[in-house]
Each structure stands twice: as C-alpha cells, then as structure tokens.
XYZ file of C-alpha atoms in Angstrom:
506
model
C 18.994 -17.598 31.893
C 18.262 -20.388 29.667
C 16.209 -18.585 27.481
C 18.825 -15.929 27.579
C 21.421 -17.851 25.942
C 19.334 -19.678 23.683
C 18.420 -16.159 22.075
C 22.198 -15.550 21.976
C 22.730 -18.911 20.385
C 20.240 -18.305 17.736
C 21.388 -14.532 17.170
C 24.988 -15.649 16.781
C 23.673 -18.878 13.714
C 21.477 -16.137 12.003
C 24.383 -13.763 11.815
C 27.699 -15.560 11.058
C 25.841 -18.938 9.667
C 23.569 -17.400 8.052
C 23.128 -20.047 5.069
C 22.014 -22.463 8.340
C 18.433 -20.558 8.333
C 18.158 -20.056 4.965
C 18.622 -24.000 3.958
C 16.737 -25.430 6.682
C 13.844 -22.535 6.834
C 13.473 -19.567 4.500
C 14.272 -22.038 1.325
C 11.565 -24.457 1.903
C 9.241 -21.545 2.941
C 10.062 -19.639 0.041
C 9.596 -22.851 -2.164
C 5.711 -23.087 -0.224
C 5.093 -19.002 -1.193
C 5.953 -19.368 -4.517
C 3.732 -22.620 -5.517
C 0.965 -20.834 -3.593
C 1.478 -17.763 -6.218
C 1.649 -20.002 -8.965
C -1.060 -21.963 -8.455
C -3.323 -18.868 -7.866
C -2.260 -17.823 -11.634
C -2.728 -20.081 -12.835
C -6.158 -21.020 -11.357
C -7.804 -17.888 -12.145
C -6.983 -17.983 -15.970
C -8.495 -22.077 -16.144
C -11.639 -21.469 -13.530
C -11.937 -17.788 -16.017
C -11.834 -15.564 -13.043
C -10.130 -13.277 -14.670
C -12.571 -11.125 -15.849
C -15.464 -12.370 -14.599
C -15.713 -12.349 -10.854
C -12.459 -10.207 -10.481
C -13.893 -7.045 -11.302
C -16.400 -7.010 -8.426
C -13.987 -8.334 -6.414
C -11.351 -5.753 -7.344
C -14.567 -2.965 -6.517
C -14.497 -4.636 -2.826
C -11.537 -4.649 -2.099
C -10.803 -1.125 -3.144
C -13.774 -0.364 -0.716
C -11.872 -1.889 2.145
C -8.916 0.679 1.333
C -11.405 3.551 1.475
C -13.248 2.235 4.362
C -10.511 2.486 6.152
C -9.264 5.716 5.216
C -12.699 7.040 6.214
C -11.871 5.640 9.640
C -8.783 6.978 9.890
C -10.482 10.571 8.346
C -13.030 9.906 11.589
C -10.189 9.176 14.510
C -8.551 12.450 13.568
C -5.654 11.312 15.177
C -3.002 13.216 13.737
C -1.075 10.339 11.932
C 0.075 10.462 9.130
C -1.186 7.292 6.569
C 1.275 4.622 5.100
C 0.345 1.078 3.553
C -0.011 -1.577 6.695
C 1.920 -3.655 4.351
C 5.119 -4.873 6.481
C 8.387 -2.834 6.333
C 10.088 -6.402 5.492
C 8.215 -6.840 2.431
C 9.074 -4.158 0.652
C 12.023 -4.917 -1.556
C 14.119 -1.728 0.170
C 16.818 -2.987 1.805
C 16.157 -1.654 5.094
C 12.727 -1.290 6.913
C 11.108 2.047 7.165
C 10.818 3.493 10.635
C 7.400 5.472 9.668
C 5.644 1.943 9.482
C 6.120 2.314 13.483
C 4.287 5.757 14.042
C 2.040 6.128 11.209
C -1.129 4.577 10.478
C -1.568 1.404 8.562
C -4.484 1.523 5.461
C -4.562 -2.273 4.565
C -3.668 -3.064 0.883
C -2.297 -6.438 0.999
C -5.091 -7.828 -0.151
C -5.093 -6.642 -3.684
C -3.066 -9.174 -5.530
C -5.415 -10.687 -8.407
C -4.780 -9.928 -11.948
C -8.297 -7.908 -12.667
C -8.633 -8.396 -16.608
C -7.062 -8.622 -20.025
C -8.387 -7.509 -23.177
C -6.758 -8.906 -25.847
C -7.963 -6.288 -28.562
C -6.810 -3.469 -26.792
C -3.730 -5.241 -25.448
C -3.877 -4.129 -21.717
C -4.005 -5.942 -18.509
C -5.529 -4.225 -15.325
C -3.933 -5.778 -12.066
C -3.976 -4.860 -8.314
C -0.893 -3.351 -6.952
C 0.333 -6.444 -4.902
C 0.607 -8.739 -8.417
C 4.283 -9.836 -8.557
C 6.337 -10.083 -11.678
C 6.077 -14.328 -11.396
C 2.336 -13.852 -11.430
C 2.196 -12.102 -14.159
C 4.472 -14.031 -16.555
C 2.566 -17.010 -15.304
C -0.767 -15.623 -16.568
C 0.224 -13.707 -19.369
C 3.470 -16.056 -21.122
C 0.134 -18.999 -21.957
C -1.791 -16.425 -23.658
C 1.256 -15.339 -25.605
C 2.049 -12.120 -24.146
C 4.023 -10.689 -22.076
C 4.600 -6.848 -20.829
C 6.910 -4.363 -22.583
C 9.278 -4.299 -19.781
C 9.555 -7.280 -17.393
C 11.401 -6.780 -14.174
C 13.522 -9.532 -13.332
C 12.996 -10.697 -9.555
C 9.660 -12.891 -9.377
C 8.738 -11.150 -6.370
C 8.849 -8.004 -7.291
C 5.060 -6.307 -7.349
C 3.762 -3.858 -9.742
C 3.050 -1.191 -7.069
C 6.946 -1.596 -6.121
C 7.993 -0.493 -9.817
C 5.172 1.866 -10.337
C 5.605 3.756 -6.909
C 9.130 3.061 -7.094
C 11.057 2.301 -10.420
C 11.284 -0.759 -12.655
C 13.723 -1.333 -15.492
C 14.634 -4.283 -17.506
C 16.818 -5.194 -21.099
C 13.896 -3.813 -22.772
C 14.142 -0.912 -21.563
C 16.448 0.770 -24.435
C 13.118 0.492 -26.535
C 10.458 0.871 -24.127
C 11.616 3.098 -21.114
C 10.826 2.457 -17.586
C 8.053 0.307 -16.163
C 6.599 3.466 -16.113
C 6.125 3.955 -19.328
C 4.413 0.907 -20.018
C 1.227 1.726 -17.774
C -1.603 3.542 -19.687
C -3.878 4.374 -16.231
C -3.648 4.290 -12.687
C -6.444 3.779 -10.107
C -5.584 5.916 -6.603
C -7.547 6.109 -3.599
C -6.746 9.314 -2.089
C -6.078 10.156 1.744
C -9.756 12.189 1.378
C -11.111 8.904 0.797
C -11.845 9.775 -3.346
C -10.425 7.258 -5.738
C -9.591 8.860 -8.705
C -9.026 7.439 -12.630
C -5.378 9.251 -13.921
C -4.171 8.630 -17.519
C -2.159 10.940 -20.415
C -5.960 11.993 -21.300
C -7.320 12.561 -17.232
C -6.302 14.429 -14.314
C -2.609 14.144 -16.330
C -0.816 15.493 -13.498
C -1.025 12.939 -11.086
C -0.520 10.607 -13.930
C 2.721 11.692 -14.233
C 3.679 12.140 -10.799
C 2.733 8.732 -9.137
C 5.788 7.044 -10.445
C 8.838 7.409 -8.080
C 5.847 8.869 -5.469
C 6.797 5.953 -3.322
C 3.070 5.988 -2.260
C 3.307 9.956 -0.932
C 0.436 10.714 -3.429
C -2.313 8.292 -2.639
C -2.651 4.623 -2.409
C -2.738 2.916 -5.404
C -5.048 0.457 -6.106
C -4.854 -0.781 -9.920
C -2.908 -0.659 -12.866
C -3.602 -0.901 -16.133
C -0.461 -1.843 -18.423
C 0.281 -2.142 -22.226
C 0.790 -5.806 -23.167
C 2.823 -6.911 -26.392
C 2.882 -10.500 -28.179
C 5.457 -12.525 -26.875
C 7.381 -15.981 -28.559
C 8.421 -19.028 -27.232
C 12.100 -18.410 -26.575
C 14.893 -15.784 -27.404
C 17.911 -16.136 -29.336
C 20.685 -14.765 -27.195
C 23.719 -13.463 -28.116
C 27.223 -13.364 -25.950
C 30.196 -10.773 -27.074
C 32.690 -11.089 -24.821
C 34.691 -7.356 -25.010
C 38.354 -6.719 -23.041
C 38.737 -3.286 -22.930
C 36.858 -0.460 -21.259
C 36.438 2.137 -24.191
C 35.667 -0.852 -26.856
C 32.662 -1.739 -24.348
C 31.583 1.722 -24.458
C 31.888 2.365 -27.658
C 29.862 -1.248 -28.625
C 26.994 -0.449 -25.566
C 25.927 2.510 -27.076
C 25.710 1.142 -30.692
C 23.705 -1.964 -29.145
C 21.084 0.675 -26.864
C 20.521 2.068 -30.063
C 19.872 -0.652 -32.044
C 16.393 -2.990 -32.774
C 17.349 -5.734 -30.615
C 14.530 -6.462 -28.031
C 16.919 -7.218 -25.344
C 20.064 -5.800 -24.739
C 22.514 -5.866 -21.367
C 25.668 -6.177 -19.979
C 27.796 -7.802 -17.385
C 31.287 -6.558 -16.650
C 33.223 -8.816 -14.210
C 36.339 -6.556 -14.487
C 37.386 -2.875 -15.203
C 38.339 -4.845 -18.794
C 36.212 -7.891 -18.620
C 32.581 -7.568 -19.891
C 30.241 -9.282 -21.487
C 27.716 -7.861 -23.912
C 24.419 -9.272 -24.967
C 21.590 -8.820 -27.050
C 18.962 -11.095 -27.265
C 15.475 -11.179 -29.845
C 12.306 -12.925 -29.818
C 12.051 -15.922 -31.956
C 9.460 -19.333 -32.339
C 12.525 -21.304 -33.401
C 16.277 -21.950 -32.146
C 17.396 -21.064 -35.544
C 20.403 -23.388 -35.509
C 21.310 -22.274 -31.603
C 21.615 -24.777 -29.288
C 18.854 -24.969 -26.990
C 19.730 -23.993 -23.076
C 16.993 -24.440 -20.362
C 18.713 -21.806 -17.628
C 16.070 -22.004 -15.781
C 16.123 -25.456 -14.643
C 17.015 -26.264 -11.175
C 20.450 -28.332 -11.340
C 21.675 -25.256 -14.162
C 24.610 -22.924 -13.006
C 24.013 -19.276 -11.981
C 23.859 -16.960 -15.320
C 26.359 -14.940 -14.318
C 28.705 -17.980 -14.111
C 27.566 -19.001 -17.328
C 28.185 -15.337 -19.081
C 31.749 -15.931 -17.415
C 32.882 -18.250 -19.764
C 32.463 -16.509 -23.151
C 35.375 -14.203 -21.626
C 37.371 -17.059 -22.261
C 35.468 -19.094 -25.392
C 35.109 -16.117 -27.432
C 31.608 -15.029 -28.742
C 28.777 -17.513 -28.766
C 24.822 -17.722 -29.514
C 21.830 -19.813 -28.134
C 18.721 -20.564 -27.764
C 16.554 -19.892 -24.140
C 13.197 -20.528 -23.129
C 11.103 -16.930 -22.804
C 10.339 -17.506 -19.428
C 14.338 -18.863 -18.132
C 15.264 -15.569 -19.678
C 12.949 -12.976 -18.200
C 14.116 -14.139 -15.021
C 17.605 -15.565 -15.855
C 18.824 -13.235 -12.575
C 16.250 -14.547 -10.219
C 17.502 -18.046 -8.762
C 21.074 -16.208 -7.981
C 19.418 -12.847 -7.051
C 22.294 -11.509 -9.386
C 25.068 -12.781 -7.622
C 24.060 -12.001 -4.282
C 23.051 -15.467 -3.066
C 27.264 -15.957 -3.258
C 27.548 -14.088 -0.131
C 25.073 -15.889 1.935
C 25.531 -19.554 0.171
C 28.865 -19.819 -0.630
C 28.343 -23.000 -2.162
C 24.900 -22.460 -3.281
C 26.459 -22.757 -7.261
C 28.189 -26.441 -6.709
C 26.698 -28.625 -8.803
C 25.968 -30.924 -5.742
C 23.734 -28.138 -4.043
C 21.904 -27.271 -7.382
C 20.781 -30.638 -8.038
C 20.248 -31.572 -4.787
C 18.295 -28.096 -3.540
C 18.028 -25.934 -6.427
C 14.815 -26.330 -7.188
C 13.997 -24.930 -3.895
C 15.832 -21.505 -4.841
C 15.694 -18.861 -4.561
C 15.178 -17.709 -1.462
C 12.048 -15.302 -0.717
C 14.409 -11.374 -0.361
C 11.527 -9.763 1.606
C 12.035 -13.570 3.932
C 15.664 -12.807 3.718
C 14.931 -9.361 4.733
C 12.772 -10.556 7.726
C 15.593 -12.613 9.534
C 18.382 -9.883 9.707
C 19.304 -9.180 12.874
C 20.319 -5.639 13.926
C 24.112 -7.373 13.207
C 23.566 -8.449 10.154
C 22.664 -4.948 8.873
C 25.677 -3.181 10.519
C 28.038 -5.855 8.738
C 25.989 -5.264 5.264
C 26.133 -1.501 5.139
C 30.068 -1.341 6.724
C 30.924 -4.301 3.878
C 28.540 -4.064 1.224
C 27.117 -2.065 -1.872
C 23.724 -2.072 -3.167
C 23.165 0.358 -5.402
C 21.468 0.939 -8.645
C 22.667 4.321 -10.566
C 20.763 6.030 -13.473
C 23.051 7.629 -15.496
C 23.394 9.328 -19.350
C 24.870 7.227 -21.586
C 27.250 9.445 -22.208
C 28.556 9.715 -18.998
C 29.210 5.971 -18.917
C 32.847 5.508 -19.081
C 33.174 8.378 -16.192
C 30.955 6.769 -13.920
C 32.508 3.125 -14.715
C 35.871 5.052 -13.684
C 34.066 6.485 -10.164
C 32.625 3.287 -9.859
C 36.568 1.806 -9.214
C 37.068 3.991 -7.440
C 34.367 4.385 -4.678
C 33.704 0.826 -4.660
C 34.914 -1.367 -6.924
C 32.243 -3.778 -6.754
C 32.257 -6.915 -9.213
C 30.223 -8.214 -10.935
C 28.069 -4.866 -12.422
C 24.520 -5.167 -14.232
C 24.541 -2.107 -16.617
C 20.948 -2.528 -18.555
C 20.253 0.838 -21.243
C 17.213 2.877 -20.760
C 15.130 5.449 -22.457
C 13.596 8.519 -20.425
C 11.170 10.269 -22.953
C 11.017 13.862 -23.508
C 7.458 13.685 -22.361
C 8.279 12.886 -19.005
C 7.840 15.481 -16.674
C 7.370 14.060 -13.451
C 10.615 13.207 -10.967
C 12.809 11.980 -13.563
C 13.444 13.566 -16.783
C 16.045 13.594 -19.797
C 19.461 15.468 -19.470
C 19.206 19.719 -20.167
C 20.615 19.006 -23.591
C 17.720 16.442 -24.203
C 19.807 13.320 -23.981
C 17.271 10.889 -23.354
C 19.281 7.090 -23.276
C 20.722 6.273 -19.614
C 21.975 3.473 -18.219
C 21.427 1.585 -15.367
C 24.578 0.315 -13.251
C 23.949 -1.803 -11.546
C 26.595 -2.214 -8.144
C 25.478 -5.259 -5.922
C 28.846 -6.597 -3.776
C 31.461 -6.625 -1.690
C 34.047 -3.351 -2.215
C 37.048 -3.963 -3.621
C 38.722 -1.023 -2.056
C 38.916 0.479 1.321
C 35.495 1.352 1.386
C 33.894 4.038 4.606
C 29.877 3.706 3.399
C 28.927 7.205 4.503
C 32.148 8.958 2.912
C 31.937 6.856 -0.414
C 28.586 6.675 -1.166
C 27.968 10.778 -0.333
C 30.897 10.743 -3.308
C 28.923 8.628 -5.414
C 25.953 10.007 -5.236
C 27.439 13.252 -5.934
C 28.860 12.203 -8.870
C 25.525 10.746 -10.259
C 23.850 14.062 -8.977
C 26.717 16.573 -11.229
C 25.867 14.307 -14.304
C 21.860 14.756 -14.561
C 21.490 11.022 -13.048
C 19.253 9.409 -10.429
C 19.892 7.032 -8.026
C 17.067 4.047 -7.145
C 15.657 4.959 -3.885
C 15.626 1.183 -2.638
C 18.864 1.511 -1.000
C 21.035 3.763 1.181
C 20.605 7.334 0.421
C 22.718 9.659 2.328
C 21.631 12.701 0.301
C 20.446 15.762 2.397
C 16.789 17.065 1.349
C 18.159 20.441 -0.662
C 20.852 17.493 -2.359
C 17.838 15.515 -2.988
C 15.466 18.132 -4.487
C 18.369 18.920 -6.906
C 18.912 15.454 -7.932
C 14.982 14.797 -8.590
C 12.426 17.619 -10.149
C 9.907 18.681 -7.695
C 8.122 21.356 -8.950
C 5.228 18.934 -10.699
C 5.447 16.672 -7.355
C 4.665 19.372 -5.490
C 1.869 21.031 -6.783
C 0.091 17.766 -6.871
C 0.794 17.374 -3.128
C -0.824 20.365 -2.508
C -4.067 20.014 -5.304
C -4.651 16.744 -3.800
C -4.463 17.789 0.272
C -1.623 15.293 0.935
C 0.957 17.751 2.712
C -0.829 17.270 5.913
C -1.414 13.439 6.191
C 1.314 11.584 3.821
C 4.797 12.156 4.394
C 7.238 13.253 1.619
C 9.246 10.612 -0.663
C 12.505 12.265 0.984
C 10.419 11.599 4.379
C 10.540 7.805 3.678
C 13.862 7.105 1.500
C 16.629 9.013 3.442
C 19.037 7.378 5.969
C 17.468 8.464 8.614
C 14.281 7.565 7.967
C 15.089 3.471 7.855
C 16.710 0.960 10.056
C-alpha cells in the first residue's frame, strides 16, 4: 500500500512538476553525460587515437555487429532485426514498439571518431558520434562539416538514417549530401562499401532508410575549413509577403548561414550569418555562455531595435538552439530563462532529450500529443507563404524555425526535387503549444496533406498519421524498393513505414 502510493506520488511530480526531476536529476545527469563526451574528444585527438588505434578498433567493433547477426542468422527465429539501441535514445519523440518484439543487433558501441585526413578533407566516424563530439574534435583542427546539425546530441546515424538539416543547408543540401561513403553491415551478415562510384544504389537509398536497409556502421563525411567566429546579421521584417519575398533572395544568396525566426504571422526575424577571423567592428557576443539568455529571446528584440550585426564565437553559433532546445525548455522550465536560474544553473543546461524522453510517463505523452506540435515540414520554397497560411491555421504554433534547403537533381533516393525541378525547400520548423483549437489526429492528417499536394516531406521523427498508400505518395519508393529486395531485407527488416507510423510507436 505504501509502495502503492509512493508510485502515485512520484507519477503525479513527474507529470504536473515536471521541472522538479529535471532540476534535481536529469540536469546534473545530463551535465555528467556531456563532460564524459567531451572529454573522450577531446582525449583521442591529444593521446592521437584518432587514426592510429581507431581503425582496428573500428574493424572490432564492426565484427561484434556481424557476430551477432550471424547468431541471429543461426537461431532462425523468425524476428525481424532492429538496433538494441534503446527506443528512448533515439531523438523520435515517441518510442518504437518494434524494439519490444524484434531482435536487438548491438551498435551502441560505435561512437569514436575513426580518422581524418586533412588532404582529402574527410572524416570517417562510427554511427553513434554526436554532433558535440564532432565540433569538439574537428572546430581545434579548424574544420568543421558542411552542414552541422544543431542539438549536441544528435548522432550521425540519426541524420544519415533519418534527416539532418542546418543554415547551411541553402548551399550544401541535407546532411546527406555531405557524406561521400557509407559502411553497412547487412542482415546476411556482409558489410558492404557504398559511394556515388560503388554499389550506387544503396548509396542513395540509406538516407531516410531509418535503418530498414542494413546497419550502418561508418561514415565518411566531407569536411570544410572553418574560422573562429561568424558575423551575424539580424533583419527584423513585419509583414508576411516582405519576409517571403526577402527569404528567398537570402536562400539564394552566398551567405554561409542563413535562417529565420518568425514569432508572429507578421513578426520575423531574418538572419544571415558568414565566416570571419575578425569581429570586423561587431560587437563581440559569447551566446553560448551559461548566465546568456535563450537565442530566441535575444532574436526577439531586433523586432523592436530595428536591424543589428555582431560578432559570435563558431562554436556558440553552431549550437545557438541547443541550451533552449529551441524554445521547448519554456514548457517544462518556465523560468528556466530568468537571469537568476541561468547564472545560478545554466551551465548545467541543457537537459539530455533522449533523458527527457526516458522519464515521460504514459501521462505525459497523452498531454503532449492532445496540447502540443512537433513537427518539422519540408516544403518548396515556393510554396512558402501557403504553407505559413496552413500553418495558422492548423496550429498556429509560435515561435517557427524556417531554415532553406537544397535537394539536388541528382537525388534519387526518398526525397527528390519538385516535377518542375524546383530544387530550394524550406524547412518549417513547428515546435509549441497551438494557438487554435487544435484535435491532433484531425489537424495534423490536414497538414500533412497539405505538405503531401505541394511535393513536400515531412521529418519522420514525429507523429505521422499518414496511411501507407498516403505515405508511398508522399516519399519515392521505387529505388527503396528494389534495394530491399537486391539486398534480401524484405524478410528480416521491417519497412520505414513499419517503424515511423502512429501505430507503430507509443
């Protein structure tokens, strides 16, 4: 009885006071997870394991994946084979249900950065490298990678199997598009070498695969030189077609970075932001120190100052987003942006979202998805203002992210440009609380619709009501397909519609 209504105690903190658990648990163990990653970085470039003794390592580990696939291969079970990663980890923002009946091939342990060759200007890493890892190896060598997701925790199997996109992405495409091989150990226990050059149709079709294809095991990604800071821009604009009109001049221009926030149907704020080794006359603004507001508070107040320009650190700007989570730490810190909180426990934030993920009880999740949008939309840029207007509509969510990006002609894998060849989208990103009356099933089915009538695609992260014949018009199968069946994977790895629908996560 006691232990009864201690459960009920507990259940009823983690759900209604939820901030409780995150200050006095997930914080500090989110704070210990992070140092541990850092450290790890940044031991293996000073001790030079980085090309030394990770390659052999990398070999053995990728045994262990095929070791147990052999076993699996052996039981003849009749399972089908996922990652025995968690379901909490991944950065969806429900857990999949298959994690329950399939079978578990262990991959967790391939997290090292493998090599970097300067001359060719690649880095090979495992698939369980996170974003913060990387900038904390590459950014002291001076490079960094095309496109940078923001979240630290983010890993590089997430946006190759999934889908990564960042301000860069106007010039350089998706995440995608930045890899130049991928290393896969298949369910028949092969591990094969894809590239543009070798066996180009898997190449193509592991993105957005969501790890139906194979298991991958390394990456090998383009790396650019990076600079010390950027020199950021703020253009504060007050009217929808203005915005529009100034968005699609900017995703076409030579700037390196280039977003906007829009905190309004007429409030936005544009910016554009370059590489530089000098503040050129900006004022210098270290965001990503622990006592500094939120960004998106700070990109606030050019609405009302007018345009402005300064000066941030390289690193405070790839991951400008990343103590805030956007603006989602609002809705379980309320105060989390008081100056009293950020000096006192910023430096502790932000909270681990996989941890966040772990602690939601079954309440939580029914109040999120009958009071909350998170949604990332893929979109033409010329379909912009329409889906701004649907956007107001369905949910009228504020603050949006909307970040331009290029899909190439070449692409011929899930995602591809529009039938005219229109190949600049744009990402909108909705992450909030609805601002009308909002029924999740009935307005999200209309959004997605929407997106699906104007050649778009929606992130498969979150909610996807879609039916499977609504799904296999939204995304290109035909190349997916045949690659299922050349590489014997209909049998013993479920579909990506298998693992992303509804229905198929709790």
């Amino acid at each position: 009885m006691l232990l009864e209504t201690l459960d009920k105690i507990i259940g009823y903190i983690i759900t209604y006071h939820r901030w409780v658990v995150v200050m006095v648990f997930l914080m500090p163990a989110s704070l210990v997870m992070n140092t541990i990653l850092y450290f790890q970085a940044w031991w293996a470039l000073k001790a030079g394991k980085i090309n030394k003794r990770s390659i052999e390592q990398h070999k053995n580990g990728v045994k262990k994946v095929v070791d147990a696939i052999e076993k699996w291969r052996k039981a003849a079970d009749g399972t089908k084979l996922c990652t025995a990663r968690p379901g909490w980890l991944a950065m969806s923002i429900r857990i999949g249900k298959y994690k329950d009946t399939h079978t578990g091939i262990p991959v967790g342990h391939l997290n090292s950065v493998v090599s970097i060759d300067k001359k060719k200007k690649t880095v090979f890493v495992e698939p369980n490298v996170t974003m913060g890892q990387i900038t904390a190896t590459l950014l002291p060598l001076g490079f960094t990678l095309p496109v940078l997701p923001e979240l630290d925790a983010l890993t590089v199997g997430g946006v190759v199997c999934g889908v990564g996109v960042e301000t860069s992405s106007h010039k350089y495409g998706l995440f995608q598009h930045c890899c130049r091989r991928f290393e896969v150990a298949l369910a028949t226990g092969e591990v094969l070498t894809c590239s543009a050059t070798e066996n180009t149709d898997l190449f193509k079709s592991i993105p957005w695969s969501h790890g139906t294809l194979g298991f991958l095991v390394g990456v090998e990604i383009d790396i650019i030189p990076s600079k010390q800071y950027v020199n950021i821009n703020y253009e504060p604009l007050h009217s929808r077609e203005e915005f529009v009109e100034e968005f699609k001049k900017a995703s076409e221009s030579d700037n390196d970075f280039v977003e906007c926030l829009a905190f309004a149907p007429d409030q936005y704020v544009l910016m554009t932001a370059n590489f530089t080794d000098k503040p050129n006359g900006n004022k210098m603004n270290r965001i990503g120190l622990w006592y500094k507001p939120w960004f998106y508070t700070h990109v606030i107040k050019f609405l009302e100052i007018g345009s402005g320009s300064e000066c941030i650190p390289i690193r405070d700007y790839f991951h400008r987003h990343t103590r805030s989570l956007f603006w989602e730490m609002r809705d379980i810190i309320s105060f989390g942006n008081d100056l009293w909180f950020r000096v006192l426990f910023g430096w502790m934030m932000p909270p681990n979202a996989s941890v966040l993920k772990r602690t939601q009880t079954p309440e939580i999740s029914r109040l999120y998805e009958l009071h909350h949008i998170v949604q990332d939309m893929l979109v033409p840029i010329s379909k912009l203002h329409a889906t701004l207007d649907k956007q107001d509509k369905e949910g009228c969510v504020y603050p949006l992210w909307l970040c331009p990006m290029r899909i190439f002609k070449e692409d011929a894998g899930f995602i591809h440009p529009t039938k005219d060849g229109e190949e600049m989208f744009v990402d909108v990103g909705i992450y909030g609380i609805p601002q009308v009356e909002f029924h999740p099933k009935k307005n999200l089915i209309a959004l997605e619709k929407f997106v699906r009538d104007n050649e778009g695609f929606q992130m498969l992260y979150a909610d996807m009501y879609q039916t499977e014949e609504e799904f296999r018009e939204m995304f290109s199968h035909a190349l997916y397909d045949r690659v299922r069946e050349q590489y014997k994977c209909t049998e013993c790895l479920p579909t990506v519609f298998d693992k992303t629908c509804k229905a198929a996560r709790r």
